[in-house]
mmCIF file of C-alpha atoms in Angstrom:
data_model
loop_
_atom_site.group_PDB
_atom_site.id
_atom_site.type_symbol
_atom_site.label_atom_id
_atom_site.label_comp_id
_atom_site.label_asym_id
_atom_site.label_seq_id
_atom_site.Cartn_x
_atom_site.Cartn_y
_atom_site.Cartn_z
ATOM 1 C CA UNK I 11 25.314 1.505 -24.778
ATOM 2 C CA UNK I 12 27.028 4.731 -24.485
ATOM 3 C CA UNK I 13 25.196 8.014 -23.949
ATOM 4 C CA UNK I 14 24.478 9.923 -27.199
ATOM 5 C CA UNK I 15 24.409 13.188 -25.728
ATOM 6 C CA UNK I 16 24.305 14.782 -29.176
ATOM 7 C CA UNK I 17 20.885 13.252 -29.548
ATOM 8 C CA UNK I 18 19.327 15.531 -26.968
ATOM 9 C CA UNK I 19 19.596 18.674 -28.746
ATOM 10 C CA UNK I 20 18.686 17.209 -32.343
ATOM 11 C CA UNK I 21 14.750 17.484 -32.235
ATOM 12 C CA UNK I 22 14.542 15.603 -35.654
ATOM 13 C CA UNK I 23 16.616 12.592 -34.388
ATOM 14 C CA UNK I 24 14.904 12.499 -30.977
ATOM 15 C CA UNK I 25 11.638 12.327 -32.722
ATOM 16 C CA UNK I 26 12.849 9.421 -34.776
ATOM 17 C CA UNK I 27 14.101 7.649 -31.782
ATOM 18 C CA UNK I 28 11.094 7.806 -29.834
ATOM 19 C CA UNK I 29 8.881 5.830 -32.349
ATOM 20 C CA UNK I 30 6.629 4.828 -29.480
ATOM 21 C CA UNK I 31 5.603 8.535 -28.854
ATOM 22 C CA UNK I 32 6.601 8.422 -25.042
ATOM 23 C CA UNK I 33 7.557 12.025 -24.820
ATOM 24 C CA UNK I 34 4.202 13.131 -26.262
ATOM 25 C CA UNK I 35 2.444 10.514 -23.766
ATOM 26 C CA UNK I 36 4.324 11.860 -20.743
ATOM 27 C CA UNK I 37 3.423 15.663 -21.956
ATOM 28 C CA UNK I 38 -0.263 14.601 -21.796
ATOM 29 C CA UNK I 39 0.084 14.762 -17.838
ATOM 30 C CA UNK I 40 -2.313 17.881 -17.605
ATOM 31 C CA UNK I 41 -4.820 16.240 -19.920
ATOM 32 C CA UNK I 42 -4.763 13.235 -17.441
ATOM 33 C CA UNK I 43 -5.581 15.417 -14.576
ATOM 34 C CA UNK I 44 -8.290 17.291 -16.212
ATOM 35 C CA UNK I 45 -10.196 13.832 -17.618
ATOM 36 C CA UNK I 46 -9.821 12.138 -14.027
ATOM 37 C CA UNK I 47 -11.349 15.312 -12.572
ATOM 38 C CA UNK I 48 -14.227 15.320 -15.095
ATOM 39 C CA UNK I 49 -14.830 11.356 -14.580
ATOM 40 C CA UNK I 50 -14.911 11.983 -11.028
ATOM 41 C CA UNK I 51 -17.413 14.633 -11.184
ATOM 42 C CA UNK I 52 -19.533 12.702 -13.635
ATOM 43 C CA UNK I 53 -19.552 9.829 -11.171
ATOM 44 C CA UNK I 54 -20.453 12.575 -8.389
ATOM 45 C CA UNK I 55 -17.438 11.642 -6.271
ATOM 46 C CA UNK I 56 -18.182 14.400 -3.931
ATOM 47 C CA UNK I 57 -21.714 13.272 -3.090
ATOM 48 C CA UNK I 58 -21.205 9.508 -3.148
ATOM 49 C CA UNK I 59 -18.341 9.722 -0.798
ATOM 50 C CA UNK I 60 -19.941 12.087 1.374
ATOM 51 C CA UNK I 61 -19.006 10.049 4.649
ATOM 52 C CA UNK I 62 -17.832 13.139 6.713
ATOM 53 C CA UNK I 63 -14.522 12.787 8.336
ATOM 54 C CA UNK I 64 -13.232 8.885 8.270
ATOM 55 C CA UNK I 65 -11.407 7.113 10.612
ATOM 56 C CA UNK I 66 -8.613 6.418 8.305
ATOM 57 C CA UNK I 67 -7.696 6.841 4.594
ATOM 58 C CA UNK I 68 -6.002 3.639 3.233
ATOM 59 C CA UNK I 69 -3.867 4.018 0.387
ATOM 60 C CA UNK I 70 -3.170 0.781 -1.597
ATOM 61 C CA UNK I 71 0.334 0.434 -2.829
ATOM 62 C CA UNK I 72 0.463 -1.941 -5.979
ATOM 63 C CA UNK I 73 3.235 -2.692 -8.418
ATOM 64 C CA UNK I 74 4.316 0.147 -10.485
ATOM 65 C CA UNK I 75 2.725 3.650 -10.464
ATOM 66 C CA UNK I 76 0.509 2.351 -7.760
ATOM 67 C CA UNK I 77 3.198 2.162 -5.511
ATOM 68 C CA UNK I 78 4.916 5.485 -6.346
ATOM 69 C CA UNK I 79 1.540 7.266 -6.241
ATOM 70 C CA UNK I 80 0.752 5.854 -2.828
ATOM 71 C CA UNK I 81 4.151 7.045 -1.497
ATOM 72 C CA UNK I 82 3.637 10.653 -3.070
ATOM 73 C CA UNK I 83 0.168 10.820 -1.819
ATOM 74 C CA UNK I 84 1.093 9.847 1.756
ATOM 75 C CA UNK I 85 3.717 12.562 1.798
ATOM 76 C CA UNK I 86 1.323 15.144 0.605
ATOM 77 C CA UNK I 87 -1.634 14.224 2.823
ATOM 78 C CA UNK I 88 -0.280 12.597 5.973
ATOM 79 C CA UNK I 89 1.656 15.635 7.429
ATOM 80 C CA UNK I 90 -1.578 17.829 8.095
ATOM 81 C CA UNK I 91 -4.412 15.041 7.905
ATOM 82 C CA UNK I 92 -6.482 15.099 11.113
ATOM 83 C CA UNK I 93 -6.733 11.167 10.575
ATOM 84 C CA UNK I 94 -4.247 8.391 10.110
ATOM 85 C CA UNK I 95 -3.058 7.951 6.366
ATOM 86 C CA UNK I 96 -2.088 4.327 6.149
ATOM 87 C CA UNK I 97 -0.160 2.819 3.205
ATOM 88 C CA UNK I 98 -0.589 -0.928 2.593
ATOM 89 C CA UNK I 99 0.162 -3.595 -0.118
ATOM 90 C CA UNK I 100 -3.386 -4.856 0.522
ATOM 91 C CA UNK I 101 -6.466 -3.627 2.504
ATOM 92 C CA UNK I 102 -5.711 -4.238 6.136
ATOM 93 C CA UNK I 103 -8.148 -6.766 7.901
ATOM 94 C CA UNK I 104 -9.246 -4.117 10.224
ATOM 95 C CA UNK I 105 -10.883 -1.724 7.583
ATOM 96 C CA UNK I 106 -14.597 -1.172 8.142
ATOM 97 C CA UNK I 107 -17.432 0.925 7.604
ATOM 98 C CA UNK I 108 -15.655 4.069 8.867
ATOM 99 C CA UNK I 109 -12.585 3.986 6.672
ATOM 100 C CA UNK I 110 -11.957 4.964 3.138
ATOM 101 C CA UNK I 111 -9.876 3.022 0.676
ATOM 102 C CA UNK I 112 -8.028 4.331 -2.463
ATOM 103 C CA UNK I 113 -6.120 2.228 -4.793
ATOM 104 C CA UNK I 114 -4.660 2.787 -8.198
ATOM 105 C CA UNK I 115 -3.812 0.004 -10.674
ATOM 106 C CA UNK I 116 -3.254 -0.424 -14.512
ATOM 107 C CA UNK I 117 -3.498 -4.101 -14.115
ATOM 108 C CA UNK I 118 -7.280 -5.387 -14.380
ATOM 109 C CA UNK I 119 -6.263 -9.014 -13.407
ATOM 110 C CA UNK I 120 -4.470 -8.165 -10.109
ATOM 111 C CA UNK I 121 -6.522 -10.517 -8.428
ATOM 112 C CA UNK I 122 -4.662 -10.197 -4.986
ATOM 113 C CA UNK I 123 -5.860 -6.399 -5.385
ATOM 114 C CA UNK I 124 -9.394 -7.478 -6.352
ATOM 115 C CA UNK I 125 -10.001 -9.729 -3.570
ATOM 116 C CA UNK I 126 -8.719 -7.204 -1.028
ATOM 117 C CA UNK I 127 -11.231 -4.554 -2.421
ATOM 118 C CA UNK I 128 -13.972 -6.661 -2.472
ATOM 119 C CA UNK I 129 -13.190 -7.638 1.162
ATOM 120 C CA UNK I 130 -13.206 -3.684 2.024
ATOM 121 C CA UNK I 131 -16.423 -3.155 -0.027
ATOM 122 C CA UNK I 132 -18.248 -6.088 1.752
ATOM 123 C CA UNK I 133 -17.196 -4.413 5.146
ATOM 124 C CA UNK I 134 -18.780 -1.078 4.098
ATOM 125 C CA UNK I 135 -15.653 0.909 3.581
ATOM 126 C CA UNK I 136 -15.725 3.645 1.012
ATOM 127 C CA UNK I 137 -13.678 2.539 -1.873
ATOM 128 C CA UNK I 138 -12.114 4.704 -4.593
ATOM 129 C CA UNK I 139 -10.316 3.033 -7.543
ATOM 130 C CA UNK I 140 -8.455 4.216 -10.304
ATOM 131 C CA UNK I 141 -8.210 1.284 -12.891
ATOM 132 C CA UNK I 142 -9.300 0.038 -16.151
ATOM 133 C CA UNK I 143 -12.899 -0.404 -16.110
ATOM 134 C CA UNK I 144 -13.014 -3.939 -17.245
ATOM 135 C CA UNK I 145 -11.527 -7.023 -15.344
ATOM 136 C CA UNK I 146 -11.786 -8.449 -11.857
ATOM 137 C CA UNK I 147 -10.197 -5.679 -10.073
ATOM 138 C CA UNK I 148 -13.094 -3.155 -11.307
ATOM 139 C CA UNK I 149 -15.683 -5.891 -10.841
ATOM 140 C CA UNK I 150 -14.632 -6.196 -7.077
ATOM 141 C CA UNK I 151 -16.273 -3.049 -6.369
ATOM 142 C CA UNK I 152 -19.062 -2.973 -8.844
ATOM 143 C CA UNK I 153 -21.932 -1.238 -7.187
ATOM 144 C CA UNK I 154 -20.024 -0.697 -3.916
ATOM 145 C CA UNK I 155 -17.344 1.570 -5.053
ATOM 146 C CA UNK I 156 -16.330 4.380 -7.599
ATOM 147 C CA UNK I 157 -14.041 3.305 -10.473
ATOM 148 C CA UNK I 158 -12.302 6.350 -12.252
ATOM 149 C CA UNK I 159 -11.436 4.807 -15.372
ATOM 150 C CA UNK I 160 -8.702 6.339 -17.729
ATOM 151 C CA UNK I 161 -9.706 8.473 -20.681
ATOM 152 C CA UNK I 162 -6.233 9.450 -21.910
ATOM 153 C CA UNK I 163 -4.378 6.490 -23.080
ATOM 154 C CA UNK I 164 -0.803 6.545 -21.859
ATOM 155 C CA UNK I 165 1.576 3.348 -21.091
ATOM 156 C CA UNK I 166 1.246 2.337 -17.480
ATOM 157 C CA UNK I 167 4.598 3.778 -16.171
ATOM 158 C CA UNK I 168 3.279 7.477 -17.199
ATOM 159 C CA UNK I 169 -0.022 7.100 -15.350
ATOM 160 C CA UNK I 170 1.267 9.076 -12.325
ATOM 161 C CA UNK I 171 -0.861 12.206 -12.916
ATOM 162 C CA UNK I 172 -4.067 10.061 -13.255
ATOM 163 C CA UNK I 173 -3.342 8.182 -9.898
ATOM 164 C CA UNK I 174 -2.372 11.308 -8.120
ATOM 165 C CA UNK I 175 -5.371 13.095 -9.168
ATOM 166 C CA UNK I 176 -7.825 10.689 -8.290
ATOM 167 C CA UNK I 177 -6.186 10.190 -4.864
ATOM 168 C CA UNK I 178 -6.193 14.203 -4.357
ATOM 169 C CA UNK I 179 -9.736 14.288 -5.301
ATOM 170 C CA UNK I 180 -10.646 11.595 -2.653
ATOM 171 C CA UNK I 181 -8.650 13.441 -0.039
ATOM 172 C CA UNK I 182 -10.133 16.711 -0.915
ATOM 173 C CA UNK I 183 -13.612 15.129 -0.536
ATOM 174 C CA UNK I 184 -13.020 13.790 2.679
ATOM 175 C CA UNK I 185 -11.605 17.155 4.107
ATOM 176 C CA UNK I 186 -7.896 15.824 4.371
ATOM 177 C CA UNK I 187 -6.422 18.160 1.713
ATOM 178 C CA UNK I 188 -7.229 21.110 -0.333
ATOM 179 C CA UNK I 189 -5.231 20.332 -3.519
ATOM 180 C CA UNK I 190 -6.121 22.958 -6.585
ATOM 181 C CA UNK I 191 -6.672 20.438 -9.199
ATOM 182 C CA UNK I 192 -7.264 22.727 -12.006
ATOM 183 C CA UNK I 193 -3.991 24.798 -11.238
ATOM 184 C CA UNK I 194 -2.275 21.159 -11.163
ATOM 185 C CA UNK I 195 -3.292 20.439 -14.575
ATOM 186 C CA UNK I 196 -1.911 24.068 -15.768
ATOM 187 C CA UNK I 197 1.247 23.755 -14.059
ATOM 188 C CA UNK I 198 1.971 20.302 -15.871
ATOM 189 C CA UNK I 199 1.005 21.692 -19.169
ATOM 190 C CA UNK I 200 3.628 24.384 -18.549
ATOM 191 C CA UNK I 201 6.394 22.137 -17.341
ATOM 192 C CA UNK I 202 5.680 19.881 -20.548
ATOM 193 C CA UNK I 203 6.084 22.979 -22.701
ATOM 194 C CA UNK I 204 9.380 23.966 -20.854
ATOM 195 C CA UNK I 205 10.728 20.543 -21.269
ATOM 196 C CA UNK I 206 9.654 19.997 -25.007
ATOM 197 C CA UNK I 207 11.998 18.012 -27.180
ATOM 198 C CA UNK I 208 12.280 21.294 -29.421
ATOM 199 C CA UNK I 209 13.943 23.074 -26.567
ATOM 200 C CA UNK I 210 17.870 22.881 -26.440
ATOM 201 C CA UNK I 211 19.410 21.525 -22.874
ATOM 202 C CA UNK I 212 20.546 24.811 -21.610
ATOM 203 C CA UNK I 213 16.629 26.120 -21.407
ATOM 204 C CA UNK I 214 14.857 22.482 -21.166
ATOM 205 C CA UNK I 215 14.907 21.556 -17.411
ATOM 206 C CA UNK I 216 14.388 17.751 -18.039
ATOM 207 C CA UNK I 217 17.331 17.684 -20.674
ATOM 208 C CA UNK I 218 19.679 19.577 -18.324
ATOM 209 C CA UNK I 219 18.585 17.125 -15.569
ATOM 210 C CA UNK I 220 19.062 14.128 -17.804
ATOM 211 C CA UNK I 221 22.754 15.217 -18.659
ATOM 212 C CA UNK I 222 23.439 16.071 -14.868
ATOM 213 C CA UNK I 223 22.316 12.434 -14.328
ATOM 214 C CA UNK I 224 24.010 10.648 -17.117
ATOM 215 C CA UNK I 225 26.653 8.010 -16.342
ATOM 216 C CA UNK I 226 26.123 8.830 -12.460
ATOM 217 C CA UNK I 227 24.372 6.829 -9.839
ATOM 218 C CA UNK I 228 21.734 9.278 -8.507
ATOM 219 C CA UNK I 229 21.342 9.862 -4.903
ATOM 220 C CA UNK I 230 17.746 11.253 -4.729
ATOM 221 C CA UNK I 231 17.281 12.565 -1.099
ATOM 222 C CA UNK I 232 14.201 14.178 -0.170
ATOM 223 C CA UNK I 233 14.130 17.221 2.377
ATOM 224 C CA UNK I 234 10.364 16.555 3.276
ATOM 225 C CA UNK I 235 8.069 13.547 3.001
ATOM 226 C CA UNK I 236 6.298 14.787 -0.251
ATOM 227 C CA UNK I 237 9.795 15.102 -1.749
ATOM 228 C CA UNK I 238 10.687 11.577 -0.517
ATOM 229 C CA UNK I 239 7.534 10.758 -2.703
ATOM 230 C CA UNK I 240 8.596 12.349 -5.752
ATOM 231 C CA UNK I 241 12.080 10.739 -5.288
ATOM 232 C CA UNK I 242 10.345 7.292 -5.034
ATOM 233 C CA UNK I 243 8.524 7.994 -8.428
ATOM 234 C CA UNK I 244 11.748 9.480 -10.067
ATOM 235 C CA UNK I 245 13.749 6.339 -9.114
ATOM 236 C CA UNK I 246 10.709 4.296 -10.780
ATOM 237 C CA UNK I 247 10.677 6.565 -13.732
ATOM 238 C CA UNK I 248 14.811 6.265 -14.234
ATOM 239 C CA UNK I 249 14.813 2.450 -14.026
ATOM 240 C CA UNK I 250 11.779 1.832 -16.243
ATOM 241 C CA UNK I 251 13.043 4.134 -19.007
ATOM 242 C CA UNK I 252 16.934 4.464 -18.612
ATOM 243 C CA UNK I 253 17.789 1.330 -17.004
ATOM 244 C CA UNK I 254 19.318 3.656 -14.075
ATOM 245 C CA UNK I 255 19.336 2.539 -10.404
ATOM 246 C CA UNK I 256 18.865 5.457 -7.846
ATOM 247 C CA UNK I 257 19.188 5.698 -4.067
ATOM 248 C CA UNK I 258 15.889 7.079 -2.561
ATOM 249 C CA UNK I 259 15.833 8.129 1.120
ATOM 250 C CA UNK I 260 15.087 11.242 3.517
ATOM 251 C CA UNK I 261 18.178 13.167 3.760
ATOM 252 C CA UNK I 262 18.093 12.315 7.350
ATOM 253 C CA UNK I 263 18.176 8.761 6.818
ATOM 254 C CA UNK I 264 20.524 8.794 3.894
ATOM 255 C CA UNK I 265 23.028 10.832 6.149
ATOM 256 C CA UNK I 266 22.801 7.967 8.821
ATOM 257 C CA UNK I 267 24.734 5.691 6.521
ATOM 258 C CA UNK I 268 28.408 6.540 6.900
ATOM 259 C CA UNK I 269 30.015 5.178 3.903
ATOM 260 C CA UNK I 270 27.436 6.627 1.346
ATOM 261 C CA UNK I 271 27.338 9.920 3.229
ATOM 262 C CA UNK I 272 31.196 10.417 3.062
ATOM 263 C CA UNK I 273 30.937 9.570 -0.885
ATOM 264 C CA UNK I 274 28.368 12.307 -1.016
ATOM 265 C CA UNK I 275 30.126 14.645 1.193
ATOM 266 C CA UNK I 276 33.379 14.379 -0.789
ATOM 267 C CA UNK I 277 31.829 14.624 -4.545
ATOM 268 C CA UNK I 278 31.904 17.688 -6.312
ATOM 269 C CA UNK I 279 30.528 18.455 -9.581
ATOM 270 C CA UNK I 280 34.042 19.228 -10.948
ATOM 271 C CA UNK I 281 36.549 17.162 -9.280
ATOM 272 C CA UNK I 282 35.255 14.063 -7.135
ATOM 273 C CA UNK I 283 37.025 11.414 -5.473
ATOM 274 C CA UNK I 284 35.635 9.129 -8.239
ATOM 275 C CA UNK I 285 36.878 11.309 -11.028
ATOM 276 C CA UNK I 286 39.883 9.250 -12.272
ATOM 277 C CA UNK I 287 38.751 5.983 -13.946
ATOM 278 C CA UNK I 288 41.992 4.329 -12.842
ATOM 279 C CA UNK I 289 41.257 4.919 -9.096
ATOM 280 C CA UNK I 290 37.788 4.697 -9.221
ATOM 281 C CA UNK I 291 36.495 2.217 -6.199
ATOM 282 C CA UNK I 292 32.835 2.675 -6.919
ATOM 283 C CA UNK I 293 30.286 4.186 -9.202
ATOM 284 C CA UNK I 294 30.445 8.070 -9.583
ATOM 285 C CA UNK I 295 27.440 9.400 -7.721
ATOM 286 C CA UNK I 296 25.180 12.713 -8.273
ATOM 287 C CA UNK I 297 23.375 13.984 -4.963
ATOM 288 C CA UNK I 298 20.182 15.355 -5.714
ATOM 289 C CA UNK I 299 18.351 17.214 -2.937
ATOM 290 C CA UNK I 300 14.611 17.454 -3.606
ATOM 291 C CA UNK I 301 12.287 19.869 -1.680
ATOM 292 C CA UNK I 302 8.453 20.348 -2.040
ATOM 293 C CA UNK I 303 7.379 22.038 1.162
ATOM 294 C CA UNK I 304 8.200 25.659 2.024
ATOM 295 C CA UNK I 305 8.446 27.470 5.238
ATOM 296 C CA UNK I 306 10.614 28.746 7.849
ATOM 297 C CA UNK I 307 11.288 24.974 9.069
ATOM 298 C CA UNK I 308 11.610 23.485 5.787
ATOM 299 C CA UNK I 309 14.055 26.560 4.843
ATOM 300 C CA UNK I 310 15.978 26.123 7.536
ATOM 301 C CA UNK I 311 16.630 22.366 7.107
ATOM 302 C CA UNK I 312 17.430 23.082 3.345
ATOM 303 C CA UNK I 313 20.136 25.510 4.564
ATOM 304 C CA UNK I 314 21.738 23.067 6.924
ATOM 305 C CA UNK I 315 21.953 20.186 4.244
ATOM 306 C CA UNK I 316 23.193 22.549 1.848
ATOM 307 C CA UNK I 317 26.236 23.179 4.317
ATOM 308 C CA UNK I 318 26.673 19.488 4.709
ATOM 309 C CA UNK I 319 26.314 18.771 0.658
ATOM 310 C CA UNK I 320 27.656 22.002 -0.705
ATOM 311 C CA UNK I 321 28.121 20.453 -4.278
ATOM 312 C CA UNK I 322 24.360 18.609 -4.461
ATOM 313 C CA UNK I 323 21.995 19.804 -6.924
ATOM 314 C CA UNK I 324 18.948 21.063 -5.407
ATOM 315 C CA UNK I 325 15.505 20.982 -7.046
ATOM 316 C CA UNK I 326 13.080 22.929 -5.271
ATOM 317 C CA UNK I 327 9.958 24.003 -7.629
ATOM 318 C CA UNK I 328 9.103 26.665 -5.205
ATOM 319 C CA UNK I 329 12.052 28.583 -6.504
ATOM 320 C CA UNK I 330 10.505 28.732 -10.029
ATOM 321 C CA UNK I 331 6.753 28.494 -9.894
ATOM 322 C CA UNK I 332 4.017 29.462 -7.856
ATOM 323 C CA UNK I 333 1.832 26.275 -6.768
ATOM 324 C CA UNK I 334 0.597 24.541 -3.909
ATOM 325 C CA UNK I 335 2.561 21.355 -2.426
ATOM 326 C CA UNK I 336 0.734 19.064 -5.018
ATOM 327 C CA UNK I 337 1.468 21.106 -7.855
ATOM 328 C CA UNK I 338 5.083 21.404 -6.730
ATOM 329 C CA UNK I 339 5.150 17.594 -6.269
ATOM 330 C CA UNK I 340 3.777 16.937 -9.518
ATOM 331 C CA UNK I 341 5.872 19.071 -11.630
ATOM 332 C CA UNK I 342 9.087 17.586 -10.052
ATOM 333 C CA UNK I 343 7.782 14.305 -10.772
ATOM 334 C CA UNK I 344 6.921 15.088 -14.481
ATOM 335 C CA UNK I 345 10.384 16.576 -14.833
ATOM 336 C CA UNK I 346 11.912 13.506 -13.658
ATOM 337 C CA UNK I 347 10.082 11.060 -16.256
ATOM 338 C CA UNK I 348 10.922 13.427 -19.080
ATOM 339 C CA UNK I 349 14.568 13.402 -18.010
ATOM 340 C CA UNK I 350 14.311 9.701 -17.624
ATOM 341 C CA UNK I 351 13.047 9.449 -21.275
ATOM 342 C CA UNK I 352 15.427 11.500 -22.739
ATOM 343 C CA UNK I 353 18.053 9.256 -20.859
ATOM 344 C CA UNK I 354 16.626 6.181 -22.266
ATOM 345 C CA UNK I 355 16.429 7.635 -25.853
ATOM 346 C CA UNK I 356 19.873 8.825 -25.675
ATOM 347 C CA UNK I 357 21.523 5.644 -24.216
ATOM 348 C CA UNK I 358 19.337 3.397 -26.500
ATOM 349 C CA UNK I 359 17.348 1.601 -23.527
ATOM 350 C CA UNK I 360 14.062 2.568 -24.935
ATOM 351 C CA UNK I 361 13.303 3.681 -28.751
ATOM 352 C CA UNK I 362 15.174 3.602 -31.493
ATOM 353 C CA UNK I 363 18.403 5.539 -30.461
ATOM 354 C CA UNK I 364 20.638 2.686 -31.203
ATOM 355 C CA UNK I 365 19.387 2.611 -34.768
ATOM 356 C CA UNK I 366 19.608 6.408 -35.147
ATOM 357 C CA UNK I 367 22.360 7.525 -37.390
ATOM 358 C CA UNK I 368 24.822 9.310 -35.094
ATOM 359 C CA UNK I 369 25.382 13.030 -35.400
ATOM 360 C CA UNK I 370 28.581 13.919 -38.019
ATOM 361 C CA UNK I 371 30.894 16.778 -37.535
#
């Protein structure tokens, strides 16, 4: 279905199309953060996980947001962590009493995860689980680990703020990060307000991003590890809501692929080698460079890649807001989620856009 971009600047039609309330659910990102922090405080996470510096932090990557959350947490924690941060589909066989395991899932019947966590708990590892309170997964660590159950109901594909907060609180408690959780919630509230469906495209960052990505293949290239984690979640959101397939890579890895590098180098916003449909040999692309980390090294790398790809869009939250790396990454992830929702509603891949009366002249 062709994109109905007129829908994006018609709040009434947008609201009608979004019958499932997905935009409203995504806007509850800040509430997810606060609710998760409250749950952790009530469960006395900081006291019960007082194990000192662990031998390693294992981030278990499960399908859906569990995977993207693990990638993003790795990008935020690993670069400065004094201990190894390991991402694995299941708990490694070597995990023991000196290690801490974190996992997120919205599938309470993920039996592979349940067996894996049960083994970790039996071997004495610290376990923090972000998951529904009932089912085999939660039961696998009952009495031997902490289960941070959801309090703000949202669809599973919109649960990144909960997963990210639970992981950051775990890392904070272990002394592996110093993320400001209260500020994180505030920043997400502010981004949700900026991206409200009532704001027109020229002042709404998510709508503007949706229009830039429309009918293009997004090349989401991170300039740092945290940005690659955000790109991973962005690709998940675009696929989940807009049926859009995106390429995700660190920009150095991306530029090591000659054909794609040539396409990215040649493309420009106004006149691309793919612009003439008659001559098109491939799908039109949109290069989006993501940057989360700041500093002299990061800024230097950003300038270098900007010279190589002068027509690329650059999304760097540090240019817009004052926040730590976790806050900047979360804001960027939420913007992509909302952009994906707007794209999905306008294209009819979600919601009722296909049934909403088209705009008339």
